[in-house]
Coordinates of C-alpha atoms in Angstrom, one line a residue:
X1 CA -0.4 56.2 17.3
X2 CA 0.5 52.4 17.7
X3 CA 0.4 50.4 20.6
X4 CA 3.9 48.7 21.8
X5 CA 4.9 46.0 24.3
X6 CA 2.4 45.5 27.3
X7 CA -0.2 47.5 25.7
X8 CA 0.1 46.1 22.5
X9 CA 0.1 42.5 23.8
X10 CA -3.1 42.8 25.8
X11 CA -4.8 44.8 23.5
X12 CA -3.9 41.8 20.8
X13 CA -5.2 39.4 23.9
X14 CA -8.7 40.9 24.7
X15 CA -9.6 41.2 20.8
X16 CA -8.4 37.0 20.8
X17 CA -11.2 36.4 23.7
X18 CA -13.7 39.2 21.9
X19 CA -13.6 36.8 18.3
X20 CA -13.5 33.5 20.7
X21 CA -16.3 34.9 22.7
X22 CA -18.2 36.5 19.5
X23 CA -17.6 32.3 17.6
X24 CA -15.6 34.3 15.3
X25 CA -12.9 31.5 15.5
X26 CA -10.7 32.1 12.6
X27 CA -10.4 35.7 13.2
X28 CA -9.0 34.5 17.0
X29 CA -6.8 31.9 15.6
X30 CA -5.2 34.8 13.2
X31 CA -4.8 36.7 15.9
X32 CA -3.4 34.0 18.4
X33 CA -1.0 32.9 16.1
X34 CA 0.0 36.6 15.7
X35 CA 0.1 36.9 19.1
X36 CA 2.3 33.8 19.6
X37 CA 5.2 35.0 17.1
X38 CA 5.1 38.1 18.7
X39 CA 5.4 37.6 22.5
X40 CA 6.1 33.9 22.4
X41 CA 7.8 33.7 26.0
X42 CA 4.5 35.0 27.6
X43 CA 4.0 30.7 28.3
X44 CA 0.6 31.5 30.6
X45 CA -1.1 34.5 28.7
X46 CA -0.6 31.7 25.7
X47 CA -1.6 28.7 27.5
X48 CA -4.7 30.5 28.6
X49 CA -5.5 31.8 25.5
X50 CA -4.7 28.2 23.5
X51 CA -7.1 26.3 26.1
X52 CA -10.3 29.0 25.5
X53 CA -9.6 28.2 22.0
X54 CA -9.5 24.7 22.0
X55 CA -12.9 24.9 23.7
X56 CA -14.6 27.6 21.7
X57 CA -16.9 24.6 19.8
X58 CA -18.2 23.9 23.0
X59 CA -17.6 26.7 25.0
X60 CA -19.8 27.3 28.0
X61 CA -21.7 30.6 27.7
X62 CA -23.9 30.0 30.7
X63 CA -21.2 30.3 33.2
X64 CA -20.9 27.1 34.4
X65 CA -18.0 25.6 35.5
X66 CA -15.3 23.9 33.1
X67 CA -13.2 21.5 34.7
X68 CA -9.8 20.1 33.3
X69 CA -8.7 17.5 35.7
X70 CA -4.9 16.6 35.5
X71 CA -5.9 13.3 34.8
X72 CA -7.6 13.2 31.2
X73 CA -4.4 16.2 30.4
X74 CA -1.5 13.9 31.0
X75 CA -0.5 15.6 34.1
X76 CA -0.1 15.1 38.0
X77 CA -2.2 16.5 40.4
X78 CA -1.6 20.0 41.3
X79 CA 1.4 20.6 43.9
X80 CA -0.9 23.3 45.6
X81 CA -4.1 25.1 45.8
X82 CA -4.1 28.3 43.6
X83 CA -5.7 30.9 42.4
X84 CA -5.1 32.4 39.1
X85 CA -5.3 36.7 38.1
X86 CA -8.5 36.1 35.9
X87 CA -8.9 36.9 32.4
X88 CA -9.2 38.9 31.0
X89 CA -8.8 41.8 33.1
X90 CA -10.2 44.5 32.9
X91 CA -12.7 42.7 31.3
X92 CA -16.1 43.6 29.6
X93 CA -19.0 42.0 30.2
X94 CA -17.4 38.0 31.0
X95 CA -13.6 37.3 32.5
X96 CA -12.5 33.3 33.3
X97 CA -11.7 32.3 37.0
X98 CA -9.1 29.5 37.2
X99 CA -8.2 27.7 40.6
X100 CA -6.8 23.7 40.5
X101 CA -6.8 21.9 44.2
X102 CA -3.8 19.6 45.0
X103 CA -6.6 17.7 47.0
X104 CA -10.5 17.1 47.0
X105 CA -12.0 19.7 48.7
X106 CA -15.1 21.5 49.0
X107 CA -14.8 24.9 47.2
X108 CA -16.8 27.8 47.6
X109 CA -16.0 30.9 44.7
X110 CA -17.9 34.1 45.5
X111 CA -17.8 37.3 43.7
X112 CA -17.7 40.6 45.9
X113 CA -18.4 43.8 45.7
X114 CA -15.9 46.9 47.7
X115 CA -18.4 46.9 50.4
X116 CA -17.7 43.2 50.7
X117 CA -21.3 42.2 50.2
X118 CA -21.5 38.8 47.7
X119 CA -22.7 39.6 44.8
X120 CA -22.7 36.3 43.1
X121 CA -21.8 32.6 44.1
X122 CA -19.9 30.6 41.1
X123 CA -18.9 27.5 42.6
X124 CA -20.3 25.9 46.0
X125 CA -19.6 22.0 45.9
X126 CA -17.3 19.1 46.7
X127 CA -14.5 19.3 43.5
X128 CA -12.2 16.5 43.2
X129 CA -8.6 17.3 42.6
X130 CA -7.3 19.5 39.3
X131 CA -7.7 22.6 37.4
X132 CA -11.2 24.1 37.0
X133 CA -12.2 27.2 35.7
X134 CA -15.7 29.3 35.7
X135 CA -16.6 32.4 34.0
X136 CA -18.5 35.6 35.5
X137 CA -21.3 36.8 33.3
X138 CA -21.5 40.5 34.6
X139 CA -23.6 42.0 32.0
X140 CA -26.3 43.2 34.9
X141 CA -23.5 44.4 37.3
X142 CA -22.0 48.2 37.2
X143 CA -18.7 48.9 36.2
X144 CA -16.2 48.7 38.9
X145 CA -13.8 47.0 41.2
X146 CA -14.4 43.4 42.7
X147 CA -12.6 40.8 44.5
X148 CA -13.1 37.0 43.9
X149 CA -12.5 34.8 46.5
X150 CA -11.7 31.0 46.8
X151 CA -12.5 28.5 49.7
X152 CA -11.0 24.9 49.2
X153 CA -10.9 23.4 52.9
X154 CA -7.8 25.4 54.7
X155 CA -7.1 27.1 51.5
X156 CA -8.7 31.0 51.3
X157 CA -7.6 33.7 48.4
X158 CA -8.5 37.1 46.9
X159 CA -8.3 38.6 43.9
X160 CA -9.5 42.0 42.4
X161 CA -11.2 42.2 39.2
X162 CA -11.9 45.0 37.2
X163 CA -15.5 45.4 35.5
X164 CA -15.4 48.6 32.7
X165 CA -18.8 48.9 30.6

């Protein structure tokens, strides 16, 4: 049976972060590009796929934070804060957080589980303003739902993730 649409296009999405995630970069490019002819008016899933690949040489494994400030891109500062879905999701064992502040700020990103207990800090520190994102390594965590959360001075969001092993 084949996969269509939706399914189809995130199936072809988690195997492009799999290869990017395994170093097997021209197997992701391959697919990306596939990817790209098919659905090529899905701008963010792209973007977000085209910027893990332009880092894949360097990519940061440990889960530190990556940060792209608007600055060295070209860009202006972010209008607003935000949080992004993260990615992917459901994801198996690593997903990308992204968040950009229109303004310094000092950010706090926490991982929780349902009970609402943190279950693992990614990001406590004073960020200048742009677009950052971290990864969650949750090899050691159970499968299940959790909710991210963002503090940037006034600015507090949540998210639900979905871990399956």
């Amino acid at each position: 049976k084949s996969l269509e649409g939706e399914s189809r296009k995130y199936m072809m999405a988690t195997l492009v972060t799999y290869y990017i995630q395994q170093n097997e970069l021209e197997k992701a490019q391959t697919l990306y590009d596939e990817l790209k002819r098919s659905y090529p008016k899905d701008g963010q899933l792209l973007q977000m796929i085209s910027e893990d690949l332009s880092d894949a040489p360097g990519k940061n494994n440990e889960g530190f934070e990556k940060q792209y400030p608007a600055s060295q891109r070209g860009k202006q500062w972010p209008a607003h804060f935000s949080l992004s879905q993260n990615y992917p999701n459901p994801f198996n064992p690593t997903t990308t957080i992204r968040y950009q502040l229109p303004k310094a700020a000092h950010v706090i990103v926490g991982i929780y589980d349902l009970q609402g207990r943190l279950v693992e800090t990614l990001v406590n520190g004073e960020r200048e303003p742009g677009s950052y994102s971290v990864t969650w390594h949750a090899e050691n965590q159970p499968s299940g739902v959790y909710f991210y959360r963002i503090h940037a001075g006034k600015f507090t969001a949540t998210k639900k993730l979905l871990l399956l092993k």
